[in-house]
Short mmCIF file of C-alpha atoms and ligand atoms in Angstrom, two decimals:
data_model
loop_
_atom_site.label_atom_id
_atom_site.label_comp_id
_atom_site.label_asym_id
_atom_site.label_seq_id
_atom_site.Cartn_x
_atom_site.Cartn_y
_atom_site.Cartn_z
CA MET Q 345 196.99 -27.72 -49.03
CA ARG Q 346 195.39 -25.14 -47.49
CA VAL Q 347 198.04 -21.92 -47.36
CA LEU Q 348 198.20 -18.83 -45.93
CA ILE Q 349 200.15 -15.75 -47.20
CA VAL Q 350 200.24 -13.13 -44.55
CA GLY Q 351 201.08 -9.39 -47.08
CA GLY Q 352 199.24 -7.81 -49.38
CA GLY Q 353 202.21 -6.11 -52.12
CA GLY Q 354 203.50 -6.92 -55.18
CA ARG Q 355 206.04 -9.47 -53.37
CA GLU Q 356 202.91 -11.11 -51.92
CA HIS Q 357 201.02 -11.28 -55.60
CA ALA Q 358 203.92 -12.66 -56.90
CA ILE Q 359 204.57 -15.97 -53.93
CA ALA Q 360 200.71 -16.47 -54.19
CA SER Q 361 200.89 -16.66 -58.46
CA LYS Q 362 204.02 -19.01 -58.07
CA ILE Q 363 202.22 -20.92 -55.13
CA ALA Q 364 199.23 -21.55 -57.08
CA GLU Q 365 201.35 -23.47 -59.80
CA ASN Q 366 201.45 -26.65 -57.15
CA LYS Q 367 198.66 -29.43 -57.80
CA THR Q 368 198.38 -29.91 -53.82
CA VAL Q 369 197.32 -26.50 -53.27
CA GLU Q 370 193.72 -26.90 -52.27
CA LYS Q 371 193.19 -22.96 -51.33
CA ILE Q 372 195.43 -19.79 -51.03
CA PHE Q 373 194.29 -16.73 -48.40
CA VAL Q 374 195.74 -13.78 -48.51
CA ALA Q 375 195.77 -11.45 -45.34
CA PRO Q 376 194.96 -8.72 -46.22
CA GLY Q 377 196.11 -9.30 -50.14
CA ASN Q 378 195.12 -6.70 -52.78
CA GLY Q 379 192.79 -6.62 -56.11
CA GLY Q 380 195.60 -9.17 -58.05
CA THR Q 381 195.87 -11.81 -55.22
CA ALA Q 382 191.58 -11.51 -55.21
CA ALA Q 383 191.37 -12.82 -58.40
CA PHE Q 384 192.55 -16.51 -57.03
CA CYS Q 385 192.84 -16.18 -53.63
CA GLU Q 386 191.02 -15.37 -50.85
CA ASN Q 387 191.73 -12.07 -48.98
CA ILE Q 388 190.70 -11.73 -45.60
CA ASP Q 389 190.72 -8.69 -44.05
CA ILE Q 390 193.43 -8.91 -41.10
CA LYS Q 391 196.02 -6.65 -41.22
CA ALA Q 392 199.74 -8.57 -41.81
CA THR Q 393 200.71 -7.10 -38.37
CA ASP Q 394 197.72 -8.85 -36.20
CA VAL Q 395 199.58 -11.63 -34.75
CA GLY Q 396 196.24 -12.26 -32.70
CA GLY Q 397 193.97 -12.04 -35.24
CA VAL Q 398 196.29 -13.84 -37.84
CA THR Q 399 197.08 -17.24 -35.36
CA ARG Q 400 193.06 -17.46 -34.79
CA PHE Q 401 192.45 -17.30 -38.26
CA CYS Q 402 195.02 -20.16 -38.83
CA ALA Q 403 193.59 -22.14 -35.93
CA GLU Q 404 189.59 -21.63 -37.28
CA ASN Q 405 190.36 -22.82 -40.61
CA ARG Q 406 192.92 -25.82 -40.94
CA ILE Q 407 195.77 -23.85 -42.35
CA ASP Q 408 198.38 -26.17 -43.31
CA TYR Q 409 201.52 -23.80 -43.90
CA ALA Q 410 201.63 -19.94 -43.49
CA ILE Q 411 203.99 -17.77 -45.32
CA VAL Q 412 204.63 -15.01 -43.22
CA ALA Q 413 206.49 -12.82 -45.88
CA GLN Q 414 206.57 -9.28 -44.31
CA ASP Q 415 209.13 -7.94 -42.00
CA ASP Q 416 206.81 -6.42 -39.09
CA PRO Q 417 204.49 -9.69 -38.29
CA LEU Q 418 208.06 -11.58 -38.45
CA CYS Q 419 209.70 -9.60 -36.05
CA LEU Q 420 206.85 -9.60 -33.73
CA GLY Q 421 207.21 -13.27 -33.46
CA MET Q 422 204.06 -14.36 -35.68
CA VAL Q 423 205.97 -17.52 -36.91
CA ASP Q 424 206.87 -18.48 -32.99
CA GLU Q 425 203.00 -17.89 -32.16
CA LEU Q 426 201.84 -19.93 -35.33
CA ASN Q 427 204.35 -22.87 -34.17
CA LYS Q 428 202.90 -22.86 -30.97
CA ILE Q 429 199.47 -23.74 -32.00
CA GLY Q 430 200.94 -26.51 -34.55
CA VAL Q 431 201.34 -24.41 -38.03
CA LYS Q 432 204.14 -24.93 -40.17
CA CYS Q 433 205.80 -21.84 -41.20
CA PHE Q 434 207.83 -20.27 -43.67
CA GLY Q 435 209.72 -17.51 -42.31
CA PRO Q 436 212.27 -17.03 -39.44
CA THR Q 437 211.41 -17.33 -35.81
CA LYS Q 438 211.42 -13.51 -33.83
CA ALA Q 439 214.85 -14.28 -32.45
CA ALA Q 440 216.15 -15.00 -35.96
CA ALA Q 441 214.48 -12.02 -37.29
CA ARG Q 442 216.65 -9.69 -35.63
CA ILE Q 443 219.08 -10.18 -38.39
CA GLU Q 444 216.68 -7.18 -40.20
CA GLY Q 445 214.86 -6.13 -37.11
CA SER Q 446 218.05 -4.78 -35.10
CA LYS Q 447 220.93 -3.25 -36.71
CA VAL Q 448 222.62 -3.44 -34.08
CA PHE Q 449 222.46 -7.30 -33.69
CA ALA Q 450 223.11 -7.78 -37.34
CA LYS Q 451 226.45 -4.91 -36.97
CA GLN Q 452 227.17 -7.17 -33.96
CA LEU Q 453 226.85 -10.61 -35.32
CA MET Q 454 229.13 -9.39 -38.32
CA LYS Q 455 232.03 -8.34 -36.24
CA LYS Q 456 231.98 -11.56 -33.84
CA TYR Q 457 232.26 -13.78 -36.97
CA GLY Q 458 234.25 -11.58 -39.16
CA ILE Q 459 231.86 -11.48 -42.09
CA PRO Q 460 232.80 -8.35 -44.16
CA THR Q 461 230.63 -4.99 -43.29
CA ALA Q 462 231.17 -1.37 -43.18
CA LYS Q 463 233.04 -0.35 -39.89
CA TYR Q 464 230.70 0.97 -37.37
CA GLU Q 465 230.13 2.21 -33.45
CA VAL Q 466 226.94 1.82 -31.90
CA PHE Q 467 225.40 4.63 -29.71
CA ASP Q 468 222.56 5.10 -27.33
CA ASP Q 469 222.68 8.57 -26.52
CA PHE Q 470 222.27 11.43 -28.45
CA ALA Q 471 225.75 13.69 -26.91
CA SER Q 472 227.79 10.45 -27.55
CA ALA Q 473 226.55 10.26 -31.25
CA SER Q 474 227.37 13.46 -31.88
CA ALA Q 475 230.20 14.20 -30.23
CA TYR Q 476 231.85 10.69 -32.75
CA VAL Q 477 230.38 12.40 -35.59
CA GLN Q 478 232.51 15.47 -34.83
CA SER Q 479 235.38 13.88 -34.30
CA ALA Q 480 234.95 10.36 -36.90
CA GLY Q 481 236.92 12.57 -39.59
CA PHE Q 482 235.58 10.90 -42.56
CA LEU Q 483 232.45 11.91 -44.91
CA PRO Q 484 230.02 11.20 -45.82
CA ILE Q 485 228.93 9.15 -42.99
CA VAL Q 486 225.62 6.74 -42.55
CA VAL Q 487 223.41 6.80 -39.72
CA LYS Q 488 220.84 4.10 -39.43
CA ALA Q 489 218.29 3.54 -37.18
CA ASP Q 490 218.39 0.22 -35.22
CA GLY Q 491 215.07 -1.04 -35.42
CA LEU Q 492 212.47 -1.21 -38.34
CA ALA Q 493 211.63 2.39 -39.82
CA LEU Q 494 209.63 1.60 -42.96
CA GLY Q 495 212.69 1.68 -45.29
CA LYS Q 496 213.39 5.46 -44.05
CA GLY Q 497 215.96 4.50 -41.35
CA VAL Q 498 218.77 5.34 -43.27
CA VAL Q 499 220.41 8.79 -43.78
CA ILE Q 500 223.43 9.31 -45.97
CA CYS Q 501 225.51 12.16 -44.43
CA GLU Q 502 227.78 14.60 -46.38
CA SER Q 503 228.19 17.00 -43.46
CA ALA Q 504 228.40 16.43 -39.78
CA ASP Q 505 225.86 19.07 -39.08
CA GLU Q 506 223.37 16.57 -41.26
CA ALA Q 507 224.85 13.70 -39.43
CA ILE Q 508 223.67 15.57 -36.31
CA SER Q 509 220.26 16.81 -37.37
CA ALA Q 510 219.66 12.87 -38.25
CA LEU Q 511 220.88 11.56 -34.93
CA LYS Q 512 218.38 14.40 -33.26
CA SER Q 513 215.40 13.35 -35.87
CA MET Q 514 215.70 9.87 -34.30
CA MET Q 515 216.86 9.91 -30.69
CA VAL Q 516 215.44 12.85 -29.66
CA ASP Q 517 212.40 13.75 -31.40
CA GLU Q 518 212.22 9.63 -32.13
CA LYS Q 519 210.76 10.30 -35.30
CA PHE Q 520 210.73 6.05 -35.69
CA GLY Q 521 209.60 5.66 -32.36
CA SER Q 522 211.66 3.27 -30.40
CA SER Q 523 213.38 2.26 -33.74
CA GLY Q 524 215.33 5.13 -33.48
CA LYS Q 525 216.41 5.24 -30.23
CA ARG Q 526 219.51 3.02 -30.37
CA VAL Q 527 221.90 4.26 -33.53
CA VAL Q 528 224.80 2.79 -35.84
CA ILE Q 529 227.16 5.22 -37.29
CA GLU Q 530 229.00 3.74 -40.26
CA GLU Q 531 231.44 4.44 -42.89
CA PHE Q 532 230.53 5.04 -46.61
CA LEU Q 533 230.80 2.26 -48.84
CA THR Q 534 230.90 2.66 -52.53
CA GLY Q 535 230.28 0.30 -55.26
CA PRO Q 536 227.50 -1.28 -57.33
CA GLU Q 537 224.71 -2.82 -55.27
CA VAL Q 538 223.25 -6.26 -55.46
CA SER Q 539 220.36 -8.15 -53.83
CA VAL Q 540 220.67 -11.88 -53.05
CA LEU Q 541 217.88 -13.46 -51.97
CA SER Q 542 218.42 -17.13 -50.60
CA PHE Q 543 216.25 -20.01 -49.20
CA THR Q 544 217.75 -21.42 -46.18
CA ASP Q 545 216.80 -24.04 -43.70
CA GLY Q 546 219.57 -22.93 -40.88
CA LYS Q 547 221.84 -25.72 -41.97
CA THR Q 548 221.90 -25.25 -45.55
CA VAL Q 549 221.94 -22.17 -48.03
CA LYS Q 550 220.74 -22.07 -51.88
CA PRO Q 551 220.86 -18.73 -53.30
CA MET Q 552 218.26 -17.55 -55.83
CA VAL Q 553 219.31 -15.57 -59.35
CA SER Q 554 220.63 -12.50 -58.11
CA SER Q 555 218.83 -8.72 -58.81
CA MET Q 556 219.27 -5.15 -58.83
CA ASP Q 557 216.72 -2.68 -57.08
CA HIS Q 558 216.26 0.94 -58.26
CA LYS Q 559 215.58 2.87 -54.90
CA ARG Q 560 215.38 6.38 -55.63
CA ALA Q 561 211.91 8.04 -57.01
CA LEU Q 562 213.42 9.50 -59.82
CA ASP Q 563 215.58 8.76 -63.00
CA GLY Q 564 219.40 9.07 -62.77
CA ASP Q 565 219.06 7.76 -58.96
CA ARG Q 566 217.70 11.35 -58.04
CA GLY Q 567 215.26 11.69 -55.83
CA LEU Q 568 213.90 10.17 -52.46
CA ASN Q 569 214.12 7.11 -51.24
CA THR Q 570 211.37 4.26 -52.00
CA GLY Q 571 210.35 1.12 -51.03
CA GLY Q 572 212.10 -0.09 -54.69
CA MET Q 573 210.83 1.49 -58.05
CA GLY Q 574 212.23 -1.19 -60.34
CA THR Q 575 214.23 -4.45 -60.51
CA VAL Q 576 216.04 -6.57 -62.87
CA ALA Q 577 217.63 -9.97 -62.89
CA PRO Q 578 220.21 -11.28 -62.88
CA ASN Q 579 222.48 -8.65 -61.76
CA PRO Q 580 225.40 -8.17 -64.09
CA TYR Q 581 227.78 -7.40 -61.56
CA TYR Q 582 227.27 -10.48 -59.41
CA THR Q 583 230.12 -12.57 -61.49
CA GLU Q 584 230.66 -15.67 -60.79
CA GLU Q 585 234.10 -14.47 -59.14
CA VAL Q 586 231.78 -12.29 -56.85
CA ALA Q 587 229.24 -14.88 -56.11
CA GLN Q 588 231.92 -17.61 -55.15
CA ARG Q 589 233.38 -15.23 -52.46
CA ALA Q 590 229.95 -14.00 -51.38
CA MET Q 591 229.16 -17.88 -50.31
CA ASN Q 592 232.76 -18.11 -48.67
CA GLU Q 593 232.98 -15.35 -47.22
CA ILE Q 594 229.03 -14.07 -46.12
CA PHE Q 595 225.99 -16.54 -47.00
CA LEU Q 596 227.74 -19.94 -45.02
CA PRO Q 597 229.38 -17.64 -42.51
CA THR Q 598 225.87 -15.61 -41.80
CA ILE Q 599 223.99 -19.09 -41.75
CA GLU Q 600 226.61 -20.81 -39.36
CA ALA Q 601 226.58 -17.64 -37.15
CA MET Q 602 223.10 -17.78 -36.18
CA ARG Q 603 223.34 -21.67 -35.65
CA ALA Q 604 226.06 -20.60 -33.12
CA GLU Q 605 224.10 -17.77 -31.65
CA ASN Q 606 221.44 -20.17 -30.99
CA CYS Q 607 218.71 -18.47 -33.47
CA PRO Q 608 219.07 -20.39 -36.62
CA PHE Q 609 217.53 -18.53 -39.33
CA THR Q 610 215.13 -20.53 -41.74
CA GLY Q 611 213.18 -19.04 -45.17
CA CYS Q 612 214.53 -16.49 -47.14
CA LEU Q 613 217.54 -14.44 -45.91
CA TYR Q 614 218.47 -11.40 -47.79
CA PHE Q 615 221.76 -10.49 -48.32
CA GLY Q 616 221.69 -6.60 -49.61
CA LEU Q 617 225.77 -6.38 -50.49
CA MET Q 618 227.77 -4.08 -52.04
CA ILE Q 619 230.72 -4.60 -54.25
CA THR Q 620 233.74 -2.70 -53.19
CA LYS Q 621 236.97 -2.81 -54.23
CA ASP Q 622 238.02 -5.23 -51.51
CA GLY Q 623 235.24 -7.70 -52.38
CA PRO Q 624 231.59 -8.19 -51.35
CA LYS Q 625 230.23 -6.31 -48.28
CA VAL Q 626 227.15 -6.99 -46.15
CA ILE Q 627 225.13 -3.48 -46.53
CA GLU Q 628 222.35 -4.75 -44.53
CA TYR Q 629 220.43 -8.21 -43.89
CA ASN Q 630 216.23 -8.86 -44.64
CA CYS Q 631 214.63 -11.56 -43.05
CA ARG Q 632 212.70 -12.17 -45.89
CA PHE Q 633 211.82 -11.53 -49.75
CA GLY Q 634 212.82 -8.32 -51.26
CA ASP Q 635 209.87 -6.29 -52.73
CA PRO Q 636 210.65 -5.41 -55.63
CA GLU Q 637 212.98 -8.08 -55.85
CA THR Q 638 210.44 -11.28 -55.79
CA GLN Q 639 208.82 -9.77 -58.86
CA VAL Q 640 211.63 -10.45 -60.68
CA VAL Q 641 213.19 -13.34 -59.09
CA LEU Q 642 209.85 -16.07 -59.03
CA PRO Q 643 209.52 -15.71 -62.99
CA LEU Q 644 212.67 -17.25 -63.71
CA MET Q 645 212.58 -19.81 -60.94
CA LYS Q 646 211.84 -23.25 -62.44
CA SER Q 647 211.82 -25.06 -59.40
CA ASP Q 648 208.56 -25.67 -57.77
CA LEU Q 649 208.42 -22.78 -54.77
CA LEU Q 650 206.23 -24.59 -52.25
CA THR Q 651 208.29 -27.58 -52.63
CA VAL Q 652 211.45 -25.58 -51.83
CA MET Q 653 210.08 -23.66 -48.98
CA LEU Q 654 208.71 -26.52 -47.08
CA SER Q 655 212.22 -28.57 -47.70
CA THR Q 656 213.43 -24.81 -45.33
CA THR Q 657 211.22 -25.53 -42.73
CA ASN Q 658 211.51 -29.43 -42.99
CA GLY Q 659 215.22 -29.26 -42.98
CA THR Q 660 215.62 -31.02 -46.20
CA LEU Q 661 216.73 -27.96 -48.47
CA ASP Q 662 220.21 -30.17 -49.30
CA LYS Q 663 218.16 -32.66 -50.76
CA THR Q 664 215.93 -30.29 -52.91
CA PRO Q 665 216.70 -28.64 -56.01
CA VAL Q 666 216.27 -25.10 -56.86
CA GLU Q 667 217.04 -24.02 -60.31
CA PHE Q 668 216.67 -20.84 -62.25
CA SER Q 669 216.15 -20.38 -65.84
CA SER Q 670 218.96 -18.80 -68.07
CA GLY Q 671 216.77 -15.69 -68.92
CA SER Q 672 216.47 -12.48 -67.42
CA ALA Q 673 213.64 -10.37 -66.14
CA CYS Q 674 212.86 -6.49 -65.61
CA CYS Q 675 209.87 -5.28 -63.35
CA VAL Q 676 208.76 -1.59 -63.61
CA ILE Q 677 206.61 -0.27 -60.94
CA LEU Q 678 203.71 2.02 -61.37
CA ALA Q 679 203.32 4.58 -59.07
CA SER Q 680 200.77 7.20 -57.64
CA GLY Q 681 201.95 10.55 -58.18
CA GLY Q 682 203.40 12.37 -55.28
CA TYR Q 683 204.86 8.81 -53.78
CA PRO Q 684 207.26 8.08 -51.26
CA VAL Q 685 205.86 11.36 -49.89
CA SER Q 686 201.95 11.80 -49.72
CA TYR Q 687 199.60 10.48 -52.83
CA LYS Q 688 195.98 10.28 -53.32
CA LYS Q 689 193.97 6.89 -53.66
CA GLY Q 690 190.93 5.50 -55.30
CA TYR Q 691 191.81 6.18 -58.94
CA GLU Q 692 190.70 3.71 -61.42
CA ILE Q 693 193.26 1.60 -63.24
CA ASP Q 694 192.93 0.65 -66.92
CA GLY Q 695 194.68 -1.23 -69.54
CA ILE Q 696 196.12 -4.34 -67.43
CA GLU Q 697 194.40 -6.98 -69.16
CA GLU Q 698 196.16 -5.02 -72.41
CA ALA Q 699 199.78 -5.50 -70.97
CA GLU Q 700 198.79 -8.93 -69.19
CA LYS Q 701 199.16 -10.06 -73.01
CA THR Q 702 202.86 -9.70 -72.84
CA ALA Q 703 203.93 -9.59 -69.36
CA ARG Q 704 202.87 -10.57 -65.61
CA VAL Q 705 201.34 -7.80 -63.53
CA PHE Q 706 202.05 -7.95 -59.73
CA HIS Q 707 199.50 -6.12 -57.94
CA ALA Q 708 200.95 -4.09 -54.73
CA GLY Q 709 198.71 -1.01 -53.69
CA THR Q 710 195.17 -1.62 -55.63
CA LYS Q 711 191.99 -3.15 -54.53
CA LEU Q 712 188.71 -3.99 -56.24
CA GLU Q 713 185.83 -1.49 -55.81
CA GLY Q 714 182.63 -2.50 -57.63
CA GLY Q 715 184.02 -4.88 -59.85
CA LYS Q 716 187.00 -2.52 -60.89
CA CYS Q 717 190.65 -2.02 -59.87
CA VAL Q 718 191.48 1.32 -58.22
CA THR Q 719 194.77 2.36 -56.98
CA SER Q 720 195.16 1.76 -52.91
CA GLY Q 721 198.70 2.51 -51.85
CA GLY Q 722 201.82 4.35 -53.39
CA ARG Q 723 203.39 1.74 -54.94
CA VAL Q 724 200.57 0.45 -57.16
CA LEU Q 725 201.45 -2.58 -60.19
CA GLY Q 726 204.69 -4.05 -61.00
CA VAL Q 727 204.84 -5.00 -64.42
CA THR Q 728 207.21 -7.57 -65.22
CA ALA Q 729 208.47 -9.33 -68.60
CA THR Q 730 211.24 -12.05 -69.16
CA SER Q 731 212.92 -12.47 -72.04
CA GLN Q 732 216.55 -14.76 -72.90
CA THR Q 733 218.40 -11.34 -72.64
CA LEU Q 734 218.06 -8.13 -70.37
CA GLU Q 735 217.88 -6.07 -73.37
CA GLY Q 736 214.63 -7.47 -74.48
CA ALA Q 737 212.92 -8.25 -71.06
CA VAL Q 738 213.17 -4.03 -70.33
CA GLU Q 739 211.91 -3.26 -73.57
CA LYS Q 740 208.95 -5.86 -73.15
CA ALA Q 741 208.56 -4.91 -69.80
CA TYR Q 742 208.35 -0.98 -70.76
CA ALA Q 743 206.03 -1.47 -73.47
CA ALA Q 744 203.62 -3.22 -71.26
CA ALA Q 745 203.79 -0.60 -68.37
CA GLU Q 746 202.98 2.10 -71.25
CA LYS Q 747 199.20 0.20 -71.95
CA ILE Q 748 198.59 0.92 -68.47
CA SER Q 749 197.06 4.25 -67.44
CA PHE Q 750 195.22 5.74 -63.91
CA THR Q 751 195.59 9.16 -62.85
CA ASP Q 752 199.03 10.82 -61.82
CA ALA Q 753 200.63 7.73 -62.66
CA PHE Q 754 204.34 7.99 -62.70
CA MET Q 755 207.23 5.42 -62.94
CA ARG Q 756 211.43 5.42 -63.42
CA ARG Q 757 212.11 5.65 -67.40
CA ASP Q 758 215.75 3.89 -66.43
CA ILE Q 759 214.80 0.83 -64.65
CA GLY Q 760 217.95 -1.82 -66.15
CA LYS Q 761 219.73 1.15 -67.81
CA ARG Q 762 222.73 0.63 -65.20
CA ALA Q 763 222.94 -3.02 -65.56
CA LEU Q 764 222.46 -2.39 -69.34
CA GLU Q 765 225.72 -0.86 -69.08
CA TYR Q 766 227.84 -3.24 -67.18
CA ARG Q 767 227.35 -5.27 -70.44
CA LYS Q 768 228.47 -2.76 -73.11
CA GLU Q 769 231.75 -2.12 -70.52
CA ALA Q 770 232.10 -5.59 -69.82
P1 AMP Z 1272 218.61 -0.07 -45.91
O1 AMP Z 1272 217.15 0.92 -46.13
O2 AMP Z 1272 219.20 -0.49 -45.09
O3 AMP Z 1272 218.24 -0.51 -47.32
O4 AMP Z 1272 219.65 1.19 -47.09
C1 AMP Z 1272 218.97 2.25 -48.02
C2 AMP Z 1272 220.44 2.66 -49.03
O5 AMP Z 1272 220.96 2.96 -48.01
C3 AMP Z 1272 220.87 1.04 -49.23
O6 AMP Z 1272 220.52 0.41 -50.18
C4 AMP Z 1272 222.12 1.65 -50.01
O7 AMP Z 1272 222.19 2.37 -50.77
C5 AMP Z 1272 222.63 2.80 -48.82
N1 AMP Z 1272 223.35 2.62 -47.66
C6 AMP Z 1272 223.39 1.65 -46.62
N2 AMP Z 1272 224.00 1.57 -45.89
C7 AMP Z 1272 225.08 2.10 -46.55
C8 AMP Z 1272 227.01 2.47 -46.37
N3 AMP Z 1272 227.01 1.71 -45.24
N4 AMP Z 1272 227.67 2.74 -47.51
C9 AMP Z 1272 227.44 3.24 -48.32
N5 AMP Z 1272 225.67 3.30 -48.75
C10 AMP Z 1272 225.01 2.36 -47.85
N1 LIG Z 1273 213.41 -3.62 -52.19
C1 LIG Z 1273 214.45 -3.60 -50.95
C2 LIG Z 1273 213.62 -4.23 -49.98
O1 LIG Z 1273 212.52 -5.43 -50.28
O2 LIG Z 1273 213.88 -4.25 -48.75
#
């Protein structure tokens, strides 16, 4: 098989590594890929959002299967376009990708089908949104841009003034372009967060091992929100009991709801959950694998990834085993100094080979330049270690990450801390 992966981050490197284990894979192309995928795949110089460019490439290069891993091409309808020319894909259609691409769509779906989530209102004009915030009578209050906003479209506001300025920047100043013209305003929920990625063919849903992201830039969950600074799997807060409730109250009803709305979801549906006093609730859906969740989930997967992916496309997931090892994994992100705001690129990276002796190094913002690996983005590398225990995985991941260096590199020092604390309490 000739496979194309669309995207260029650590998630795509992790997917490519796992796909490469399948003997029927003749060649993997990645658009655009990175310094890590360049080692065993062919990177092609086409942007992940270039629907026309990717479609032409597939037609001209006899691509058998396309894995669209990134949110924006999915929301732009890349799968629909590829299907039109007969290329099978892993990933949802444009209509199904609305579950991530429009928060209003997702919230209305949950309300209609009784799926637990935070209470909310939708607004498309600034005056009524501000009036609502003034009179809502509860704080903190959460303001969310309807559309995709590079993970920056959610603002947790401690005061009405703060909420009004968030609304102004989205709705009046159009900070996120058309993504912020409509907003969701919702109640603030508390509790530990869990990421559950799942495979689905639109009828059957099979969750992967749970994980925990660390979204803030600095230790102790301080600093700005980022794409994710590290992950652990499994997430100890996601007990058997919570998993059972999530399956009955959230996963199955969501898959059924999407079918009932005539947009069955196929591919990877990511459930961002919060475990509240009243049980698990949906914070967000993503229409794709998480990054850096994928970098801890796939190294624990025992089943063949490509076989499972194909079964989501062919509607045979019910007959396809999806198994994970009982071990743990930890991924520590090495980022460029100044991320997520502004940072320099082009610094040479040392120590990757040394780190790879004991861990997996997934590239994110790297590229090869004159045979050397240099930084080319905010999140540069994800260092993943696996072990029988979570303690072991965390220790191994940090020991390996310490071996890597580049100018102004930084990492959080407390990835896995909260998960380990749970173990102590238990
Ligand atoms: P998102 O960009 O949708 O992943 O949201 C970013 C983060 O905001 C989530 O991971 C949560 O930590 C937080 N968040 C979003 N909605 C709520 C809510 N209703 N209550 C509390 N925290 C929230
Ligand atoms: N790590 C969060 C996300 O992929 O959206």
